Amino acid sequence: MAPLDGLRVIELAGLAPGPFAGLLLADYGASILRIDRPHPSAHSSTTPPPTPDLLVRNKSSIALDLKSVGGLSLLKALLNDADVLIDPFRPGVLESLGLDPNELHTSNQRLIVARLTGFRRDGKYSDMAGHDINYLAVSGVLSQLGRKGGSPYPPANILADFAGGGLMCAFGIITALLAREKTGKGQVVEANMVDGSAYLAEMMRLGKKTPLWNQPRGENILDGGCPWYDVYECKDGGYMAVGALEPQFFTELIEGLRLDKTLLSERNDRAHWPKIRDLFQHTFKTKTRKEWEAVFDGKDACCTAVFEQEELENTGYDQRHPVGLRGTPGIKIDQNQVWTSIGLAPGSGGEDTLHKWMGWQRGKDYVVKGGALVKSVRAKV
């Protein structure tokens, strides 16, 4: 049995961080029901196109018009028996829909309402729109990322959206579930991508007052300033990643590169770093990536190939759960779903979930109206 088997999670449809939090829970056994907007073909014999959300593994969907009395009533009925609600909206949206967490807890005191925003819920940015790059910017993290002499450079949208947002939200949900075991009550979980990103960058921030990170952006040991912690192009256009920080690993590196061992003593003087970088750049371009792999595979040189996603897919690379649990493992990941997502159409699989959760049946407990489900007046809650 998966560790979160039996956990009922309602995910209000969004993109990136909210769905990622839901995906983490789904992969470990939680039953995730996504609430989509109405679509003319939803819950009909003609399946509508999937939404842009790609993070849909092990999830189902129903379409609801939350601005209608029937749609809102159906969702509230579900929330009376749910464990978690994932709210990806800006502050105040949930309340404007008639889903104030305080009122929801009146009906279901065990409900955990996970609210995930980009900016903090207070302060001058709270009502502003933003994206990953903006959350990194105001957290101070973006200022530390980038090459020497260049502008701050964001690592796609991995850091704020996914690590600082979705992952932190899922962590908050798990801690709230643990607290519920003690108190018997759910609570509101408030996660935001500014604080989540700042927390992830704890070592970087503290390092500003130590030799580890006290230089300008792009001139520190771990941000591309150090020649033995960088990426180098090979003869064939491939790349090798070097992270030989410790002396014993650096020794293995220069042996593999067939360079003079005097570099081991010279590396302690930053004045030699440009020369060492030039030497590494020239040397790595003398062989192809495959040839360098043959040199360094199995060696403690902290030197590895930079693989393209297509390479991994074509060679059958096994994508796994982020954390393995020996006694209660997560749901087995279908390798056909880790390279390509067909998405999830509004209404796909959701009525089966309603039956499993609530015992509901179409025509008796709910009906389809305007491309969405509406709670029947006779529905049993």
GROMACS .gro file of C-alpha atoms in nm:
model
  381
    1MET     CA    1   0.000   0.000   0.000
    2ALA     CA    2   0.131   0.345  -0.094
    3PRO     CA    3   0.189   0.578   0.205
    4LEU     CA    4  -0.083   0.827   0.109
    5ASP     CA    5  -0.338   0.569  -0.001
    6GLY     CA    6  -0.689   0.683   0.094
    7LEU     CA    7  -0.598   1.052   0.109
    8ARG     CA    8  -0.854   1.261  -0.078
    9VAL     CA    9  -0.715   1.573  -0.239
   10ILE     CA   10  -0.905   1.833  -0.437
   11GLU     CA   11  -0.680   2.037  -0.664
   12LEU     CA   12  -0.821   2.357  -0.809
   13ALA     CA   13  -0.681   2.370  -1.161
   14GLY     CA   14  -0.371   2.581  -1.219
   15LEU     CA   15  -0.031   2.554  -1.384
   16ALA     CA   16   0.314   2.446  -1.262
   17PRO     CA   17   0.349   2.482  -0.881
   18GLY     CA   18  -0.001   2.380  -0.769
   19PRO     CA   19  -0.019   2.079  -1.002
   20PHE     CA   20   0.334   1.981  -0.898
   21ALA     CA   21   0.228   1.970  -0.533
   22GLY     CA   22  -0.062   1.750  -0.638
   23LEU     CA   23   0.165   1.529  -0.848
   24LEU     CA   24   0.393   1.461  -0.551
   25LEU     CA   25   0.095   1.352  -0.343
   26ALA     CA   26  -0.054   1.148  -0.630
   27ASP     CA   27   0.268   0.957  -0.694
   28TYR     CA   28   0.265   0.844  -0.332
   29GLY     CA   29  -0.091   0.717  -0.341
   30ALA     CA   30  -0.322   1.013  -0.279
   31SER     CA   31  -0.641   1.032  -0.485
   32ILE     CA   32  -0.627   1.365  -0.669
   33LEU     CA   33  -0.940   1.519  -0.818
   34ARG     CA   34  -0.872   1.828  -1.028
   35ILE     CA   35  -1.146   2.088  -1.061
   36ASP     CA   36  -1.156   2.229  -1.413
   37ARG     CA   37  -1.363   2.502  -1.571
   38PRO     CA   38  -1.669   2.404  -1.776
   39HIS     CA   39  -1.616   2.287  -2.133
   40PRO     CA   40  -1.895   2.216  -2.383
   41SER     CA   41  -1.765   1.861  -2.435
   42ALA     CA   42  -1.680   1.781  -2.073
   43HIS     CA   43  -1.860   1.479  -1.929
   44SER     CA   44  -1.992   1.385  -2.272
   45SER     CA   45  -1.922   1.119  -2.532
   46THR     CA   46  -1.690   1.367  -2.705
   47THR     CA   47  -1.377   1.414  -2.498
   48PRO     CA   48  -1.257   1.776  -2.487
   49PRO     CA   49  -0.892   1.860  -2.553
   50PRO     CA   50  -0.659   1.837  -2.254
   51THR     CA   51  -0.570   2.150  -2.062
   52PRO     CA   52  -0.211   2.290  -2.081
   53ASP     CA   53  -0.130   2.126  -1.746
   54LEU     CA   54   0.124   1.847  -1.805
   55LEU     CA   55   0.159   1.730  -1.443
   56VAL     CA   56  -0.141   1.500  -1.440
   57ARG     CA   57  -0.009   1.151  -1.364
   58ASN     CA   58  -0.246   0.953  -1.140
   59LYS     CA   59  -0.507   1.232  -1.138
   60SER     CA   60  -0.869   1.263  -1.248
   61SER     CA   61  -1.085   1.564  -1.332
   62ILE     CA   62  -1.435   1.702  -1.311
   63ALA     CA   63  -1.558   2.026  -1.465
   64LEU     CA   64  -1.744   2.268  -1.237
   65ASP     CA   65  -1.876   2.620  -1.275
   66LEU     CA   66  -1.785   2.759  -0.934
   67LYS     CA   67  -1.984   3.075  -1.007
   68SER     CA   68  -2.304   2.871  -1.021
   69VAL     CA   69  -2.498   2.760  -0.717
   70GLY     CA   70  -2.509   2.398  -0.834
   71GLY     CA   71  -2.138   2.381  -0.911
   72LEU     CA   72  -2.034   2.543  -0.584
   73SER     CA   73  -2.272   2.321  -0.388
   74LEU     CA   74  -2.118   2.010  -0.541
   75LEU     CA   75  -1.765   2.121  -0.452
   76LYS     CA   76  -1.864   2.207  -0.096
   77ALA     CA   77  -2.024   1.867  -0.060
   78LEU     CA   78  -1.698   1.706  -0.171
   79LEU     CA   79  -1.496   1.922   0.066
   80ASN     CA   80  -1.704   1.795   0.356
   81ASP     CA   81  -1.534   1.457   0.308
   82ALA     CA   82  -1.198   1.564   0.160
   83ASP     CA   83  -0.863   1.574   0.335
   84VAL     CA   84  -0.687   1.846   0.136
   85LEU     CA   85  -0.779   2.139  -0.086
   86ILE     CA   86  -0.499   2.288  -0.301
   87ASP     CA   87  -0.566   2.654  -0.374
   88PRO     CA   88  -0.334   2.800  -0.645
   89PHE     CA   89  -0.506   3.138  -0.664
   90ARG     CA   90  -0.402   3.486  -0.559
   91PRO     CA   91  -0.512   3.611  -0.215
   92GLY     CA   92  -0.884   3.664  -0.184
   93VAL     CA   93  -0.994   3.457  -0.483
   94LEU     CA   94  -1.102   3.158  -0.275
   95GLU     CA   95  -1.311   3.381  -0.051
   96SER     CA   96  -1.470   3.554  -0.351
   97LEU     CA   97  -1.585   3.213  -0.475
   98GLY     CA   98  -1.760   3.146  -0.145
   99LEU     CA   99  -1.490   2.908  -0.022
  100ASP     CA  100  -1.359   3.090   0.284
  101PRO     CA  101  -1.137   2.842   0.472
  102ASN     CA  102  -1.297   2.940   0.804
  103GLU     CA  103  -1.638   2.838   0.672
  104LEU     CA  104  -1.501   2.521   0.517
  105HIS     CA  105  -1.355   2.420   0.853
  106THR     CA  106  -1.692   2.469   1.014
  107SER     CA  107  -1.824   2.185   0.797
  108ASN     CA  108  -1.506   1.974   0.800
  109GLN     CA  109  -1.263   2.046   1.082
  110ARG     CA  110  -1.017   1.789   0.946
  111LEU     CA  111  -0.976   1.968   0.611
  112ILE     CA  112  -0.631   2.102   0.521
  113VAL     CA  113  -0.648   2.406   0.293
  114ALA     CA  114  -0.313   2.450   0.118
  115ARG     CA  115  -0.284   2.801  -0.023
  116LEU     CA  116   0.002   2.859  -0.266
  117THR     CA  117   0.084   3.209  -0.387
  118GLY     CA  118   0.377   3.360  -0.571
  119PHE     CA  119   0.441   3.664  -0.354
  120ARG     CA  120   0.384   3.679   0.020
  121ARG     CA  121   0.025   3.727   0.130
  122ASP     CA  122   0.126   4.056   0.294
  123GLY     CA  123   0.343   4.345   0.179
  124LYS     CA  124   0.344   4.561  -0.132
  125TYR     CA  125   0.357   4.272  -0.379
  126SER     CA  126   0.066   4.072  -0.237
  127ASP     CA  127  -0.190   4.184  -0.496
  128MET     CA  128   0.048   4.191  -0.792
  129ALA     CA  129   0.083   3.938  -1.072
  130GLY     CA  130   0.419   3.769  -1.108
  131HIS     CA  131   0.611   3.466  -1.228
  132ASP     CA  132   0.906   3.260  -1.111
  133ILE     CA  133   1.160   3.524  -1.215
  134ASN     CA  134   0.981   3.793  -1.011
  135TYR     CA  135   0.963   3.580  -0.697
  136LEU     CA  136   1.334   3.501  -0.725
  137ALA     CA  137   1.404   3.870  -0.780
  138VAL     CA  138   1.236   4.002  -0.466
  139SER     CA  139   1.365   3.713  -0.252
  140GLY     CA  140   1.726   3.818  -0.319
  141VAL     CA  141   1.810   3.482  -0.473
  142LEU     CA  142   1.818   3.598  -0.836
  143SER     CA  143   2.090   3.853  -0.755
  144GLN     CA  144   2.328   3.565  -0.676
  145LEU     CA  145   2.267   3.367  -0.996
  146GLY     CA  146   2.453   3.433  -1.319
  147ARG     CA  147   2.792   3.465  -1.482
  148LYS     CA  148   3.058   3.720  -1.402
  149GLY     CA  149   2.995   4.045  -1.584
  150GLY     CA  150   2.648   3.938  -1.691
  151SER     CA  151   2.295   4.003  -1.572
  152PRO     CA  152   2.136   3.785  -1.306
  153TYR     CA  153   2.015   3.470  -1.480
  154PRO     CA  154   1.720   3.256  -1.367
  155PRO     CA  155   1.745   2.873  -1.387
  156ALA     CA  156   1.429   2.840  -1.600
  157ASN     CA  157   1.132   2.821  -1.360
  158ILE     CA  158   1.259   2.533  -1.150
  159LEU     CA  159   1.366   2.720  -0.840
  160ALA     CA  160   1.062   2.931  -0.745
  161ASP     CA  161   0.773   2.753  -0.916
  162PHE     CA  162   0.869   2.398  -0.840
  163ALA     CA  163   1.122   2.383  -0.555
  164GLY     CA  164   1.019   2.696  -0.365
  165GLY     CA  165   0.651   2.663  -0.455
  166GLY     CA  166   0.508   2.320  -0.531
  167LEU     CA  167   0.758   2.119  -0.328
  168MET     CA  168   0.729   2.347  -0.025
  169CYS     CA  169   0.350   2.336  -0.052
  170ALA     CA  170   0.354   1.956  -0.052
  171PHE     CA  171   0.588   1.963   0.248
  172GLY     CA  172   0.343   2.191   0.427
  173ILE     CA  173   0.058   1.952   0.351
  174ILE     CA  174   0.250   1.655   0.490
  175THR     CA  175   0.339   1.844   0.810
  176ALA     CA  176  -0.025   1.950   0.849
  177LEU     CA  177  -0.133   1.587   0.807
  178LEU     CA  178   0.112   1.485   1.080
  179ALA     CA  179  -0.021   1.761   1.306
  180ARG     CA  180  -0.376   1.642   1.237
  181GLU     CA  181  -0.284   1.301   1.376
  182LYS     CA  182  -0.218   1.474   1.710
  183THR     CA  183  -0.492   1.738   1.714
  184GLY     CA  184  -0.764   1.580   1.504
  185LYS     CA  185  -0.798   1.906   1.317
  186GLY     CA  186  -0.689   2.037   0.981
  187GLN     CA  187  -0.552   2.386   0.923
  188VAL     CA  188  -0.461   2.641   0.661
  189VAL     CA  189  -0.119   2.589   0.501
  190GLU     CA  190   0.023   2.908   0.352
  191ALA     CA  191   0.311   2.865   0.110
  192ASN     CA  192   0.459   3.127  -0.119
  193MET     CA  193   0.739   3.114  -0.372
  194VAL     CA  194   0.931   3.409  -0.233
  195ASP     CA  195   0.982   3.256   0.111
  196GLY     CA  196   1.022   2.909  -0.037
  197SER     CA  197   1.301   3.024  -0.268
  198ALA     CA  198   1.470   3.224   0.007
  199TYR     CA  199   1.467   2.919   0.233
  200LEU     CA  200   1.627   2.704  -0.036
  201ALA     CA  201   1.901   2.966  -0.070
  202GLU     CA  202   1.982   2.964   0.302
  203MET     CA  203   2.342   2.852   0.249
  204MET     CA  204   2.395   3.102  -0.032
  205ARG     CA  205   2.267   3.386   0.185
  206LEU     CA  206   2.470   3.288   0.491
  207GLY     CA  207   2.770   3.226   0.268
  208LYS     CA  208   2.777   3.593   0.167
  209LYS     CA  209   2.972   3.659   0.487
  210THR     CA  210   3.217   3.374   0.439
  211PRO     CA  211   3.486   3.297   0.178
  212LEU     CA  212   3.243   3.053   0.015
  213TRP     CA  213   3.025   3.325  -0.136
  214ASN     CA  214   3.165   3.668  -0.049
  215GLN     CA  215   3.267   3.763  -0.402
  216PRO     CA  216   3.055   3.934  -0.669
  217ARG     CA  217   2.809   3.723  -0.869
  218GLY     CA  218   2.983   3.467  -1.089
  219GLU     CA  219   3.315   3.486  -0.904
  220ASN     CA  220   3.249   3.242  -0.620
  221ILE     CA  221   3.332   2.877  -0.578
  222LEU     CA  222   2.987   2.736  -0.658
  223ASP     CA  223   2.845   2.988  -0.907
  224GLY     CA  224   3.078   2.936  -1.201
  225GLY     CA  225   3.363   3.149  -1.074
  226CYS     CA  226   3.578   2.852  -0.983
  227PRO     CA  227   3.732   2.665  -1.279
  228TRP     CA  228   3.696   2.322  -1.118
  229TYR     CA  229   3.325   2.374  -1.057
  230ASP     CA  230   3.201   2.447  -1.407
  231VAL     CA  231   3.092   2.298  -1.739
  232TYR     CA  232   3.328   2.250  -2.032
  233GLU     CA  233   3.266   2.193  -2.401
  234CYS     CA  234   3.417   1.890  -2.568
  235LYS     CA  235   3.553   1.829  -2.918
  236ASP     CA  236   3.214   1.711  -3.050
  237GLY     CA  237   3.007   1.990  -2.893
  238GLY     CA  238   2.906   1.781  -2.593
  239TYR     CA  239   2.975   1.893  -2.237
  240MET     CA  240   3.136   1.763  -1.920
  241ALA     CA  241   3.042   1.888  -1.573
  242VAL     CA  242   3.329   1.932  -1.327
  243GLY     CA  243   3.281   1.957  -0.952
  244ALA     CA  244   3.621   1.856  -0.813
  245LEU     CA  245   3.614   2.072  -0.500
  246GLU     CA  246   3.813   1.861  -0.258
  247PRO     CA  247   4.190   1.816  -0.314
  248GLN     CA  248   4.170   1.438  -0.360
  249PHE     CA  249   3.904   1.476  -0.628
  250PHE     CA  250   4.095   1.757  -0.798
  251THR     CA  251   4.399   1.529  -0.806
  252GLU     CA  252   4.195   1.260  -0.985
  253LEU     CA  253   4.067   1.525  -1.227
  254ILE     CA  254   4.406   1.655  -1.335
  255GLU     CA  255   4.537   1.300  -1.363
  256GLY     CA  256   4.252   1.217  -1.599
  257LEU     CA  257   4.318   1.535  -1.796
  258ARG     CA  258   4.691   1.453  -1.794
  259LEU     CA  259   4.783   1.794  -1.657
  260ASP     CA  260   5.072   1.898  -1.433
  261LYS     CA  261   5.016   1.825  -1.065
  262THR     CA  262   5.146   2.169  -0.972
  263LEU     CA  263   4.789   2.283  -1.036
  264LEU     CA  264   4.700   2.130  -0.700
  265SER     CA  265   4.897   2.399  -0.517
  266GLU     CA  266   4.825   2.677  -0.767
  267ARG     CA  267   4.450   2.640  -0.732
  268ASN     CA  268   4.458   2.795  -0.384
  269ASP     CA  269   4.557   3.130  -0.537
  270ARG     CA  270   4.268   3.301  -0.720
  271ALA     CA  271   4.521   3.476  -0.941
  272HIS     CA  272   4.580   3.139  -1.111
  273TRP     CA  273   4.210   3.069  -1.175
  274PRO     CA  274   4.194   3.229  -1.523
  275LYS     CA  275   4.497   3.028  -1.634
  276ILE     CA  276   4.351   2.704  -1.498
  277ARG     CA  277   4.017   2.773  -1.668
  278ASP     CA  278   4.187   2.831  -2.003
  279LEU     CA  279   4.384   2.511  -1.959
  280PHE     CA  280   4.067   2.312  -1.880
  281GLN     CA  281   3.881   2.464  -2.176
  282HIS     CA  282   4.161   2.374  -2.416
  283THR     CA  283   4.207   2.023  -2.275
  284PHE     CA  284   3.841   1.923  -2.278
  285LYS     CA  285   3.817   2.022  -2.645
  286THR     CA  286   4.082   1.764  -2.738
  287LYS     CA  287   3.841   1.471  -2.691
  288THR     CA  288   3.476   1.397  -2.751
  289ARG     CA  289   3.236   1.366  -2.463
  290LYS     CA  290   3.226   0.988  -2.503
  291GLU     CA  291   3.604   0.975  -2.483
  292TRP     CA  292   3.602   1.181  -2.165
  293GLU     CA  293   3.334   0.957  -2.020
  294ALA     CA  294   3.564   0.661  -2.080
  295VAL     CA  295   3.839   0.844  -1.892
  296PHE     CA  296   3.634   0.949  -1.588
  297ASP     CA  297   3.362   0.687  -1.543
  298GLY     CA  298   3.434   0.501  -1.220
  299LYS     CA  299   3.686   0.762  -1.103
  300ASP     CA  300   3.647   0.995  -0.803
  301ALA     CA  301   3.717   1.302  -1.013
  302CYS     CA  302   3.364   1.447  -0.987
  303CYS     CA  303   3.358   1.476  -1.364
  304THR     CA  304   3.048   1.357  -1.549
  305ALA     CA  305   2.881   1.392  -1.885
  306VAL     CA  306   2.601   1.644  -1.936
  307PHE     CA  307   2.321   1.434  -2.083
  308GLU     CA  308   2.042   1.570  -2.303
  309GLN     CA  309   1.689   1.464  -2.210
  310GLU     CA  310   1.651   1.302  -2.552
  311GLU     CA  311   1.957   1.089  -2.488
  312LEU     CA  312   1.817   0.962  -2.162
  313GLU     CA  313   1.481   0.886  -2.321
  314ASN     CA  314   1.636   0.703  -2.615
  315THR     CA  315   1.857   0.490  -2.390
  316GLY     CA  316   1.570   0.385  -2.164
  317TYR     CA  317   1.673   0.585  -1.860
  318ASP     CA  318   1.455   0.491  -1.562
  319GLN     CA  319   1.281   0.790  -1.403
  320ARG     CA  320   1.213   0.718  -1.036
  321HIS     CA  321   1.036   0.864  -0.736
  322PRO     CA  322   1.229   1.145  -0.567
  323VAL     CA  323   1.228   0.947  -0.241
  324GLY     CA  324   1.220   0.570  -0.212
  325LEU     CA  325   1.025   0.414   0.075
  326ARG     CA  326   1.118   0.052   0.139
  327GLY     CA  327   0.808  -0.045   0.335
  328THR     CA  328   0.539   0.164   0.166
  329PRO     CA  329   0.668   0.266  -0.177
  330GLY     CA  330   0.494   0.513  -0.402
  331ILE     CA  331   0.285   0.410  -0.701
  332LYS     CA  332   0.499   0.254  -0.973
  333ILE     CA  333   0.580   0.520  -1.231
  334ASP     CA  334   0.479   0.429  -1.584
  335GLN     CA  335   0.787   0.505  -1.791
  336ASN     CA  336   0.563   0.587  -2.086
  337GLN     CA  337   0.437   0.888  -1.891
  338VAL     CA  338   0.767   1.045  -1.786
  339TRP     CA  339   0.881   1.166  -2.128
  340THR     CA  340   0.549   1.262  -2.284
  341SER     CA  341   0.231   1.388  -2.117
  342ILE     CA  342  -0.098   1.354  -2.300
  343GLY     CA  343  -0.250   1.589  -2.047
  344LEU     CA  344  -0.584   1.557  -1.873
  345ALA     CA  345  -0.911   1.661  -2.032
  346PRO     CA  346  -1.176   1.834  -1.819
  347GLY     CA  347  -1.403   1.561  -1.684
  348SER     CA  348  -1.161   1.274  -1.751
  349GLY     CA  349  -1.198   0.998  -1.492
  350GLY     CA  350  -1.356   1.229  -1.238
  351GLU     CA  351  -1.695   1.064  -1.222
  352ASP     CA  352  -1.529   0.737  -1.124
  353THR     CA  353  -1.356   0.925  -0.845
  354LEU     CA  354  -1.689   1.069  -0.728
  355HIS     CA  355  -1.829   0.718  -0.709
  356LYS     CA  356  -1.528   0.588  -0.515
  357TRP     CA  357  -1.523   0.878  -0.273
  358MET     CA  358  -1.893   0.945  -0.225
  359GLY     CA  359  -2.084   0.664  -0.389
  360TRP     CA  360  -2.242   0.921  -0.621
  361GLN     CA  361  -2.404   0.838  -0.954
  362ARG     CA  362  -2.491   1.059  -1.248
  363GLY     CA  363  -2.859   1.140  -1.268
  364LYS     CA  364  -2.914   1.067  -0.902
  365ASP     CA  365  -2.659   1.276  -0.717
  366TYR     CA  366  -2.549   1.513  -0.991
  367VAL     CA  367  -2.628   1.605  -1.350
  368VAL     CA  368  -2.437   1.754  -1.644
  369LYS     CA  369  -2.535   2.108  -1.733
  370GLY     CA  370  -2.349   2.346  -1.963
  371GLY     CA  371  -2.036   2.135  -1.983
  372ALA     CA  372  -2.004   2.096  -1.607
  373LEU     CA  373  -2.142   1.891  -1.320
  374VAL     CA  374  -2.417   2.030  -1.101
  375LYS     CA  375  -2.524   1.885  -0.768
  376SER     CA  376  -2.872   1.742  -0.768
  377VAL     CA  377  -3.110   1.870  -0.508
  378ARG     CA  378  -3.158   1.507  -0.401
  379ALA     CA  379  -2.784   1.443  -0.363
  380LYS     CA  380  -2.683   1.275  -0.041
  381VAL     CA  381  -2.391   1.446   0.127
   0.00000   0.00000   0.00000
